[in-house]
Short mmCIF file of C-alpha atoms in Angstrom, two decimals:
data_model
loop_
_atom_site.label_atom_id
_atom_site.label_comp_id
_atom_site.label_asym_id
_atom_site.label_seq_id
_atom_site.Cartn_x
_atom_site.Cartn_y
_atom_site.Cartn_z
CA MET A 1 -14.39 -14.17 18.19
CA ASN A 2 -12.37 -11.13 17.31
CA ARG A 3 -8.88 -11.85 16.09
CA LEU A 4 -7.23 -14.52 13.98
CA ASP A 5 -4.19 -16.27 15.43
CA THR A 6 -2.32 -19.50 14.86
CA LYS A 7 -0.15 -21.51 17.22
CA ALA A 8 3.44 -22.33 16.59
CA ALA A 9 4.81 -25.85 16.39
CA PRO A 10 4.73 -27.86 19.64
CA ASP A 11 7.34 -26.73 22.14
CA PRO A 12 8.96 -29.69 23.91
CA SER A 13 10.12 -27.39 26.71
CA SER A 14 6.63 -26.10 27.51
CA GLU A 15 4.97 -26.71 30.86
CA PRO A 16 2.99 -29.92 31.42
CA GLY A 17 -0.47 -29.68 29.99
CA ALA A 18 0.45 -26.97 27.46
CA SER A 19 0.55 -28.83 24.18
CA GLY A 20 1.21 -27.51 20.66
CA ALA A 21 -1.43 -27.52 17.99
CA ASP A 22 -1.51 -27.56 14.27
CA SER A 23 -1.36 -24.31 12.36
CA SER A 24 -5.12 -24.09 11.94
CA SER A 25 -5.91 -23.96 15.66
CA SER A 26 -6.41 -20.72 17.55
CA ALA A 27 -3.90 -19.27 19.95
CA GLN A 28 -5.50 -17.67 22.93
CA ARG A 29 -4.87 -13.92 22.84
CA ALA A 30 -6.25 -10.73 24.24
CA PRO A 31 -5.29 -7.73 26.35
CA SER A 32 -2.99 -8.84 29.09
CA ALA A 33 -0.61 -7.64 31.70
CA GLN A 34 2.32 -9.35 30.02
CA ARG A 35 5.51 -7.49 29.43
CA ALA A 36 5.05 -5.06 26.54
CA PRO A 37 7.70 -5.04 23.86
CA SER A 38 9.83 -1.93 23.86
CA ALA A 39 8.78 0.76 21.42
CA PRO A 40 11.14 1.32 18.50
CA SER A 41 13.19 4.50 18.88
CA ALA A 42 13.51 6.79 15.86
CA GLY A 43 16.94 7.92 17.08
CA SER A 44 18.32 4.42 17.47
CA ALA A 45 16.97 3.41 14.05
CA LEU A 46 18.95 6.19 12.37
CA LYS A 47 22.18 4.59 13.59
CA LYS A 48 21.45 1.29 11.83
CA PRO A 49 22.79 0.86 8.28
CA VAL A 50 19.92 -1.56 7.60
CA PHE A 51 17.42 1.27 8.23
CA TRP A 52 18.97 3.34 5.45
CA ASN A 53 19.21 0.33 3.15
CA PHE A 54 15.48 -0.39 3.45
CA GLY A 55 14.76 3.32 3.26
CA GLY A 56 16.57 3.26 -0.09
CA LEU A 57 14.38 0.39 -1.25
CA PHE A 58 11.29 2.44 -0.47
CA PHE A 59 12.81 5.54 -2.07
CA PHE A 60 13.63 4.07 -5.48
CA TYR A 61 10.53 1.90 -5.68
CA PHE A 62 8.21 4.83 -4.99
CA ALA A 63 10.19 6.98 -7.37
CA ILE A 64 9.03 4.58 -10.08
CA TRP A 65 5.53 4.58 -8.61
CA GLN A 66 5.26 8.38 -8.52
CA LEU A 67 6.68 8.91 -11.99
CA ALA A 68 4.09 6.51 -13.35
CA PHE A 69 1.03 7.70 -11.56
CA THR A 70 1.77 11.44 -11.66
CA PHE A 71 2.23 11.48 -15.42
CA LEU A 72 0.49 8.37 -16.76
CA SER A 73 -3.05 9.68 -17.37
CA ARG A 74 -1.80 12.94 -18.88
CA TRP A 75 0.73 11.10 -21.05
CA LEU A 76 -1.95 8.68 -22.27
CA GLU A 77 -4.26 11.54 -23.18
CA VAL A 78 -1.75 14.00 -24.67
CA GLU A 79 1.05 11.80 -26.05
CA ALA A 80 -0.82 8.54 -26.83
CA GLY A 81 -4.15 10.19 -27.72
CA MET A 82 -6.32 7.82 -25.66
CA SER A 83 -9.90 8.63 -24.57
CA HIS A 84 -10.90 8.87 -20.90
CA GLY A 85 -12.81 5.62 -21.24
CA ASN A 86 -9.77 3.72 -22.55
CA ILE A 87 -7.55 5.31 -19.89
CA GLY A 88 -10.06 3.97 -17.37
CA LEU A 89 -9.88 0.57 -19.11
CA LEU A 90 -6.09 0.48 -18.73
CA ASN A 91 -6.41 1.26 -15.02
CA SER A 92 -9.08 -1.47 -14.66
CA VAL A 93 -6.80 -4.00 -16.32
CA MET A 94 -3.97 -3.01 -13.98
CA ALA A 95 -6.26 -3.61 -11.00
CA LEU A 96 -7.70 -6.88 -12.39
CA THR A 97 -4.18 -8.24 -12.98
CA ALA A 98 -3.19 -7.30 -9.42
CA PHE A 99 -6.38 -8.92 -8.07
CA CYS A 100 -5.55 -12.20 -9.83
CA LEU A 101 -1.94 -12.15 -8.58
CA GLN A 102 -2.53 -11.06 -4.95
CA PRO A 103 -3.50 -14.45 -3.47
CA PHE A 104 -0.47 -16.10 -5.05
CA TYR A 105 1.91 -13.25 -4.25
CA GLY A 106 0.77 -13.10 -0.59
CA PHE A 107 0.91 -16.85 -0.06
CA ILE A 108 4.28 -17.16 -1.78
CA GLN A 109 5.78 -14.22 0.12
CA ASP A 110 4.65 -15.69 3.45
CA LYS A 111 6.33 -18.94 2.41
CA LEU A 112 9.48 -17.09 1.30
CA GLY A 113 9.66 -15.09 4.53
CA PHE A 114 12.70 -12.84 4.25
CA ARG A 115 13.87 -14.11 0.85
CA LYS A 116 13.94 -11.62 -2.04
CA HIS A 117 12.72 -13.60 -5.08
CA LEU A 118 9.38 -11.84 -5.67
CA PHE A 119 10.83 -8.41 -4.94
CA ALA A 120 13.53 -9.10 -7.54
CA PHE A 121 10.86 -9.95 -10.13
CA VAL A 122 9.17 -6.61 -9.45
CA VAL A 123 12.51 -4.85 -9.97
CA VAL A 124 13.19 -6.57 -13.31
CA VAL A 125 9.81 -5.60 -14.74
CA GLY A 126 10.32 -2.02 -13.55
CA ALA A 127 13.65 -1.87 -15.35
CA LEU A 128 11.87 -2.75 -18.60
CA MET A 129 9.47 0.19 -18.37
CA GLY A 130 11.40 2.52 -20.67
CA PRO A 131 11.83 -0.03 -23.52
CA PHE A 132 8.20 -1.15 -23.13
CA PHE A 133 6.69 2.30 -23.69
CA ALA A 134 9.16 3.17 -26.46
CA PHE A 135 8.99 -0.01 -28.52
CA VAL A 136 5.82 -1.92 -27.53
CA PHE A 137 3.05 0.23 -26.07
CA THR A 138 3.04 3.18 -28.48
CA PRO A 139 2.89 1.04 -31.65
CA LEU A 140 0.05 -1.03 -30.08
CA VAL A 141 -2.03 2.07 -29.31
CA GLU A 142 -1.61 3.28 -32.86
CA ILE A 143 -3.06 -0.05 -34.04
CA ASN A 144 -5.87 -0.32 -31.46
CA GLN A 145 -6.42 1.68 -28.29
CA VAL A 146 -8.31 -1.12 -26.47
CA LEU A 147 -5.51 -3.60 -27.22
CA GLY A 148 -2.93 -1.09 -26.04
CA ALA A 149 -4.93 -0.49 -22.84
CA ILE A 150 -5.07 -4.22 -22.07
CA VAL A 151 -1.38 -4.92 -22.73
CA GLY A 152 -0.28 -1.74 -20.99
CA GLY A 153 -2.40 -2.51 -17.95
CA LEU A 154 -1.02 -6.02 -17.70
CA PHE A 155 2.56 -4.85 -17.87
CA LEU A 156 2.30 -1.91 -15.48
CA SER A 157 0.47 -3.96 -12.86
CA LEU A 158 3.38 -6.35 -12.45
CA THR A 159 5.47 -3.55 -10.98
CA LEU A 160 2.82 -1.16 -9.64
CA ASN A 161 -0.59 -2.40 -8.50
CA ALA A 162 0.51 -5.99 -7.85
CA GLY A 163 4.14 -5.25 -7.04
CA VAL A 164 3.50 -2.68 -4.32
CA GLY A 165 2.14 -5.31 -1.95
CA ILE A 166 5.39 -7.28 -2.21
CA VAL A 167 7.46 -4.17 -1.47
CA GLU A 168 5.30 -3.03 1.45
CA THR A 169 5.04 -6.41 3.22
CA PHE A 170 8.71 -7.31 2.61
CA ASN A 171 9.88 -4.02 4.11
CA GLU A 172 7.32 -4.07 6.94
CA ARG A 173 8.45 -7.55 7.97
CA ASN A 174 12.10 -6.48 7.94
CA ALA A 175 11.23 -3.33 9.94
CA ARG A 176 9.75 -5.54 12.70
CA ALA A 177 12.74 -7.92 12.53
CA ASN A 178 15.21 -5.03 12.86
CA SER A 179 13.23 -3.13 15.56
CA PHE A 180 12.46 0.10 13.78
CA GLU A 181 9.07 1.69 13.14
CA TYR A 182 7.59 0.86 9.74
CA GLY A 183 6.12 4.35 9.41
CA HIS A 184 9.56 5.91 9.80
CA VAL A 185 11.25 3.87 7.07
CA ARG A 186 8.15 4.31 4.89
CA LEU A 187 8.89 8.02 5.04
CA PHE A 188 11.53 7.46 2.37
CA GLY A 189 8.72 6.56 0.00
CA SER A 190 7.10 9.96 0.59
CA ILE A 191 10.42 11.75 0.03
CA ALA A 192 10.82 9.78 -3.21
CA GLY A 193 7.34 10.79 -4.33
CA ALA A 194 8.12 14.46 -3.79
CA THR A 195 11.49 14.21 -5.51
CA ALA A 196 10.14 12.23 -8.49
CA SER A 197 7.24 14.64 -8.94
CA LEU A 198 9.50 17.70 -9.01
CA ILE A 199 12.21 16.22 -11.24
CA GLY A 200 9.51 14.57 -13.40
CA GLY A 201 8.05 18.01 -14.13
CA PHE A 202 11.37 19.11 -15.67
CA ILE A 203 11.65 15.83 -17.56
CA TRP A 204 8.09 16.25 -18.90
CA ALA A 205 8.86 19.80 -20.07
CA SER A 206 11.87 18.56 -22.05
CA ASN A 207 10.44 15.31 -23.40
CA PRO A 208 7.41 13.50 -21.89
CA ASP A 209 8.65 10.15 -23.20
CA ASN A 210 11.71 10.31 -20.95
CA ILE A 211 9.47 9.81 -17.89
CA TRP A 212 9.59 6.06 -18.59
CA TRP A 213 13.35 5.97 -19.01
CA ALA A 214 13.70 7.73 -15.63
CA ALA A 215 11.58 4.92 -14.16
CA THR A 216 13.96 2.38 -15.68
CA PHE A 217 16.94 4.15 -14.09
CA SER A 218 15.25 4.07 -10.67
CA ALA A 219 14.55 0.36 -11.03
CA ILE A 220 18.23 -0.37 -11.77
CA VAL A 221 19.30 1.47 -8.60
CA LEU A 222 16.56 -0.33 -6.68
CA GLY A 223 17.96 -3.66 -7.88
CA VAL A 224 21.44 -2.82 -6.60
CA LEU A 225 20.04 -1.89 -3.15
CA LEU A 226 17.98 -5.09 -3.01
CA LEU A 227 21.03 -7.14 -3.88
CA ILE A 228 23.04 -5.76 -0.96
CA ALA A 229 20.17 -5.68 1.54
CA ARG A 230 20.83 -7.96 4.51
CA THR A 231 17.80 -9.89 5.78
CA PRO A 232 17.52 -12.14 8.89
CA LYS A 233 18.40 -15.81 8.44
CA PRO A 234 16.86 -18.78 10.33
CA GLY A 235 18.24 -18.77 13.85
CA SER A 236 19.45 -15.19 13.71
CA ALA A 237 18.21 -12.25 15.76
CA GLY A 238 15.03 -10.84 14.32
CA TYR A 239 13.91 -13.97 12.46
CA GLU A 240 11.13 -14.52 14.99
CA ALA A 241 9.39 -11.38 13.68
CA LEU A 242 7.55 -13.95 11.56
CA THR A 243 5.77 -15.29 14.64
CA ALA A 244 3.28 -13.79 17.07
CA ASP A 245 4.51 -15.73 20.08
CA ALA A 246 6.82 -13.64 22.24
CA GLU A 247 7.68 -16.59 24.51
CA ARG A 248 9.04 -18.58 21.58
CA ALA A 249 11.06 -15.56 20.49
CA ASP A 250 12.54 -15.23 23.99
CA GLU A 251 13.40 -18.93 24.07
CA ALA A 252 15.06 -18.72 20.66
CA ALA A 253 17.09 -15.71 21.73
CA SER A 254 18.26 -17.48 24.89
CA GLY A 255 19.23 -20.62 23.00
CA GLU A 256 16.62 -22.84 24.62
CA GLN A 257 14.79 -23.41 21.34
CA PRO A 258 15.91 -22.74 17.78
CA ALA A 259 13.86 -20.21 15.81
CA THR A 260 11.75 -22.02 13.26
CA LYS A 261 9.69 -20.80 10.37
CA PRO A 262 5.92 -20.84 11.14
CA LYS A 263 3.68 -23.05 9.07
CA VAL A 264 1.34 -21.21 6.73
CA ASP A 265 -1.34 -23.42 5.20
CA ARG A 266 -4.66 -23.18 3.43
CA GLN A 267 -6.74 -23.61 6.58
CA VAL A 268 -5.02 -20.72 8.31
CA VAL A 269 -5.75 -18.43 5.36
CA LEU A 270 -9.37 -19.60 5.03
CA ARG A 271 -9.97 -18.66 8.66
CA LEU A 272 -9.43 -15.04 7.73
CA PHE A 273 -12.73 -15.06 5.84
CA ARG A 274 -14.63 -16.12 8.95
CA SER A 275 -13.58 -12.94 10.70
CA ARG A 276 -16.19 -10.19 10.74
CA SER A 277 -13.47 -7.58 11.24
CA PHE A 278 -11.59 -8.86 8.20
CA ILE A 279 -14.75 -8.66 6.05
CA GLY A 280 -15.38 -5.11 7.26
CA PHE A 281 -11.76 -4.21 6.55
CA MET A 282 -12.13 -5.56 2.99
CA VAL A 283 -15.34 -3.55 2.44
CA LEU A 284 -13.54 -0.32 3.46
CA MET A 285 -10.59 -1.09 1.18
CA PHE A 286 -12.94 -1.96 -1.68
CA GLY A 287 -14.68 1.37 -1.47
CA ALA A 288 -12.47 4.00 0.13
CA ALA A 289 -8.94 2.80 -0.73
CA ALA A 290 -9.96 1.96 -4.30
CA LEU A 291 -11.70 5.27 -4.92
CA TYR A 292 -8.69 7.14 -3.49
CA ASP A 293 -6.71 5.75 -6.44
CA VAL A 294 -9.54 6.10 -8.93
CA PHE A 295 -10.03 9.76 -8.03
CA ASP A 296 -6.34 10.51 -8.48
CA GLN A 297 -6.02 8.57 -11.76
CA GLN A 298 -7.50 11.24 -14.02
CA PHE A 299 -7.47 14.21 -11.66
CA PRO A 300 -4.55 15.76 -13.63
CA ASN A 301 -6.80 15.90 -16.71
CA TYR A 302 -9.58 17.56 -14.66
CA PHE A 303 -7.05 19.95 -13.09
CA ALA A 304 -5.77 20.96 -16.54
CA GLN A 305 -9.25 22.21 -17.56
CA PHE A 306 -9.11 24.99 -14.95
CA VAL A 307 -5.48 26.14 -15.17
CA THR A 308 -5.09 29.60 -16.74
CA GLY A 309 -1.92 31.30 -17.85
CA SER A 310 1.12 30.26 -19.84
CA LEU A 311 2.41 27.54 -17.48
CA ASP A 312 1.97 23.95 -18.69
CA PRO A 313 -0.82 22.45 -16.50
CA GLN A 314 1.15 19.19 -16.06
CA VAL A 315 4.27 21.07 -14.91
CA LEU A 316 2.15 23.03 -12.39
CA PHE A 317 0.49 19.82 -11.24
CA SER A 318 3.86 18.14 -10.72
CA ARG A 319 4.89 20.99 -8.44
CA VAL A 320 1.64 20.71 -6.49
CA VAL A 321 2.30 16.99 -6.04
CA PHE A 322 5.84 17.81 -4.92
CA ALA A 323 4.50 20.12 -2.20
CA GLN A 324 1.81 17.58 -1.24
CA ILE A 325 4.27 14.75 -0.78
CA LEU A 326 6.72 16.89 1.19
CA ALA A 327 3.85 17.66 3.56
CA GLU A 328 2.95 13.96 3.51
CA ALA A 329 6.48 13.10 4.62
CA LEU A 330 6.17 15.41 7.63
CA VAL A 331 2.80 13.93 8.51
CA MET A 332 4.19 10.40 8.14
CA VAL A 333 6.69 11.06 10.95
CA ALA A 334 3.92 11.80 13.45
CA MET A 335 1.27 9.45 12.14
CA PRO A 336 2.39 6.26 13.97
CA PHE A 337 2.02 8.09 17.29
CA ILE A 338 -1.39 9.47 16.28
CA ILE A 339 -2.67 6.06 15.20
CA ASN A 340 -1.37 4.50 18.42
CA ARG A 341 -3.52 7.02 20.33
CA ILE A 342 -6.75 6.97 18.32
CA GLY A 343 -6.62 3.37 17.03
CA ALA A 344 -6.20 1.96 13.53
CA LYS A 345 -9.95 1.58 12.91
CA ARG A 346 -10.58 5.24 13.62
CA GLY A 347 -7.56 6.13 11.50
CA LEU A 348 -9.07 4.31 8.56
CA GLN A 349 -12.42 5.98 9.07
CA LEU A 350 -10.75 9.38 9.27
CA PHE A 351 -8.91 8.63 6.03
CA ALA A 352 -12.22 7.95 4.29
CA ILE A 353 -13.85 11.12 5.63
CA VAL A 354 -10.95 13.24 4.34
CA LEU A 355 -11.36 11.54 0.95
CA ILE A 356 -15.08 12.45 0.85
CA VAL A 357 -14.23 16.10 1.59
CA ARG A 358 -11.59 16.16 -1.13
CA VAL A 359 -13.75 14.51 -3.82
CA VAL A 360 -16.93 16.53 -3.17
CA GLY A 361 -14.94 19.75 -2.75
CA SER A 362 -13.33 19.23 -6.15
CA ALA A 363 -16.76 18.90 -7.73
CA PHE A 364 -18.08 22.19 -6.34
CA PHE A 365 -15.06 24.47 -5.95
CA THR A 366 -12.93 24.50 -9.10
CA HIS A 367 -10.78 27.62 -8.93
CA THR A 368 -7.16 26.67 -9.57
CA TYR A 369 -6.07 27.51 -6.01
CA LEU A 370 -8.92 25.51 -4.50
CA LEU A 371 -8.13 22.51 -6.68
CA ILE A 372 -4.53 22.81 -5.45
CA PHE A 373 -5.85 22.80 -1.87
CA TRP A 374 -7.97 19.63 -2.46
CA ARG A 375 -4.90 17.91 -3.82
CA LEU A 376 -2.78 18.97 -0.83
CA LEU A 377 -5.28 17.30 1.50
CA ALA A 378 -3.90 13.99 0.21
CA ALA A 379 -0.87 14.70 2.41
CA VAL A 380 -3.02 13.67 5.36
CA GLU A 381 -4.88 10.81 3.62
CA MET A 382 -1.97 8.61 2.56
CA PRO A 383 -0.22 8.43 5.96
CA LEU A 384 -3.59 7.81 7.66
CA MET A 385 -4.31 4.92 5.34
CA LEU A 386 -0.85 3.30 5.22
CA ILE A 387 -0.12 3.30 8.94
CA SER A 388 -3.68 2.37 9.93
CA VAL A 389 -3.77 -0.56 7.46
CA MET A 390 -0.52 -2.05 8.77
CA LYS A 391 -1.41 -1.57 12.43
CA TYR A 392 -4.94 -2.95 12.00
CA ILE A 393 -3.59 -6.05 10.26
CA THR A 394 -0.86 -6.79 12.82
CA ARG A 395 -3.16 -6.12 15.78
CA MET A 396 -6.27 -7.97 14.61
CA PHE A 397 -4.81 -10.85 12.55
CA ASP A 398 -1.95 -13.26 13.09
CA VAL A 399 1.37 -11.72 12.08
CA GLN A 400 2.54 -15.11 10.75
CA ILE A 401 0.22 -14.50 7.79
CA SER A 402 0.53 -10.72 7.71
CA ALA A 403 1.56 -10.71 4.03
CA THR A 404 -1.46 -12.84 3.10
CA ALA A 405 -3.81 -10.65 5.18
CA TYR A 406 -2.34 -7.55 3.51
CA MET A 407 -2.53 -9.01 -0.01
CA ILE A 408 -6.12 -10.24 0.33
CA GLY A 409 -7.61 -7.73 2.78
CA PHE A 410 -5.97 -4.62 1.40
CA ASN A 411 -4.62 -5.15 -2.08
CA MET A 412 -7.11 -7.66 -3.46
CA ALA A 413 -10.16 -5.86 -2.07
CA LYS A 414 -8.75 -2.57 -3.32
CA GLN A 415 -7.98 -3.96 -6.79
CA VAL A 416 -11.56 -5.29 -7.13
CA GLY A 417 -12.79 -1.79 -6.43
CA ILE A 418 -10.37 -0.27 -8.90
CA VAL A 419 -11.36 -2.81 -11.60
CA ILE A 420 -15.00 -1.81 -11.24
CA PHE A 421 -14.72 1.91 -10.53
CA SER A 422 -11.89 2.84 -12.98
CA TRP A 423 -13.81 1.79 -16.05
CA VAL A 424 -17.20 2.93 -14.74
CA PHE A 425 -15.99 6.40 -13.76
CA GLY A 426 -13.78 6.65 -16.87
CA MET A 427 -16.90 6.27 -19.01
CA ALA A 428 -18.82 8.59 -16.64
CA TYR A 429 -16.23 11.34 -17.20
CA ASP A 430 -16.92 11.09 -20.95
CA ALA A 431 -20.72 10.83 -20.50
CA ILE A 432 -21.65 13.27 -17.67
CA GLY A 433 -18.42 15.08 -16.86
CA PHE A 434 -16.02 15.08 -13.93
CA GLY A 435 -18.09 17.14 -11.48
CA PRO A 436 -21.26 14.94 -11.35
CA SER A 437 -19.05 11.84 -11.35
CA TYR A 438 -17.21 13.10 -8.27
CA LEU A 439 -20.50 13.60 -6.40
CA ILE A 440 -21.42 9.96 -7.05
CA MET A 441 -17.95 8.90 -5.99
CA GLY A 442 -18.31 10.76 -2.66
CA ALA A 443 -21.64 9.05 -1.97
CA VAL A 444 -20.15 5.61 -2.58
CA VAL A 445 -17.31 6.29 -0.08
CA LEU A 446 -19.85 7.42 2.53
CA VAL A 447 -21.81 4.17 2.19
CA VAL A 448 -18.78 1.93 2.64
CA VAL A 449 -17.63 3.91 5.67
CA VAL A 450 -20.95 3.24 7.40
CA VAL A 451 -21.06 -0.46 6.47
CA SER A 452 -17.43 -1.17 7.43
CA GLY A 453 -17.82 0.73 10.70
CA VAL A 454 -20.53 -1.70 11.74
CA LEU A 455 -18.46 -4.76 10.84
CA MET A 456 -14.97 -3.85 12.06
CA GLU A 457 -14.01 -4.30 15.68
CA ASP A 458 -12.02 -1.59 17.48
CA ASP A 459 -8.38 -2.64 17.55
CA ARG A 460 -7.39 -0.59 20.58
CA ARG A 461 -8.20 -3.36 23.05
CA TYR A 462 -5.45 -5.45 21.42
CA GLU A 463 -2.57 -2.98 21.82
CA HIS A 464 0.03 -2.06 24.35
CA ALA A 465 0.59 1.49 25.43
CA ASP A 466 3.33 1.82 22.82
CA GLY A 467 0.96 0.77 20.03
CA SER A 468 2.29 -2.77 19.51
CA ALA A 469 -0.03 -5.79 19.52
CA THR A 470 -0.65 -7.72 22.69
CA GLU A 471 0.97 -11.10 23.02
CA ALA A 472 -0.30 -14.65 23.26
CA GLU A 473 -1.80 -15.81 26.56
CA ALA A 474 -3.66 -19.04 26.99
CA SER A 475 -6.13 -17.84 29.56
CA THR A 476 -7.76 -15.10 27.50
CA PRO A 477 -10.35 -15.07 24.67
CA ALA A 478 -9.14 -15.72 21.16
CA ARG A 479 -8.95 -13.02 18.50
CA VAL A 480 -10.05 -14.14 15.06
#
């Protein structure tokens, strides 16, 4: 079997002989000639206030994200005086914390549906970032670097590594409910990354410690936008984005049957792990997605070794990141259409190949301008990964448990990889240097691309011409 699906609660108005099943039974799905849902229009989305509201959520969350990850490793080395190994330890703790939280976060968010409780928790922790680094982290590092790495990793993960899954799935679900393309609203995150990188460079030049207070300010604005964000309520238009059954959505819209929240239980989640495609997806996220982050974690420190002239290497790097994310924003606009044409599996494989080129190229070609070029290639990688991940999940696995599939298949698998590789490569940077470590990293990505390619099924047979997933039909083979 190929794709995981669950049936909704029994429908008393269904035809004779078509009975409901419990949430652990398979719904019969596959390519069909059913009516395809209309493709979201970018022009119509711009006219919706809710589009801009959720764009703002992406903007201010990823402003926090970019400020942290653009300047964290350099700040830890220069301002906190930490070794590469302990910086790697902090990143491993961040990933391990996220790994432990993902199953609970995903399950809880699927239960919460459109409610904001977990997102609000992420916002509160983000708002404490400035006070944490000023009054807690720095004194801890002065006492013991390992202790500081552990506490710092735990704290940062609540907003970043673990929190990002909540933000992505909450906004993706609301994008479906409000009929606009996820990739288009996600564009605000790329714009935020560019803006935060550029402004962060000026902040760094004046006082590096103010980076964390800027993150606190962004979190406060994010909280205000979350407070006023309007999400679908049970029985309202768009609430049926939680289900994969288009017939039930049509009946709810016509008043024949009230929209109800789908049941998410342990058996439904466990069935994910019997899917070969899901295992292959996890393997790719474990290797490629994790090493994408690991490579970028300490790249600013590697970059600084080759910068000549009077310009502060971190200021130059922030401008490079600004240019990269502006390019990323442009690519993000077109990427949904590209992935709809080539398929999400191929998009993920292409993402991994670009990563290999970037990592190995950085090991061999280290002139400042070439290092800038390798960094700019990330403008293609991130959109490839983000859009392909979301489309593969919603095409291959039941959208009722899309948050759980995302948390486990993407975030948990990725965090396991980061836990292992951050510390290992952090120590390798100290022991054998960045260049040889990058060659090993490239080889690891190549291996996982081959293995995952064998396991993952092509998702294109489960899509409409507009790129959306095919709908339930009882006469066709089940997707697992």
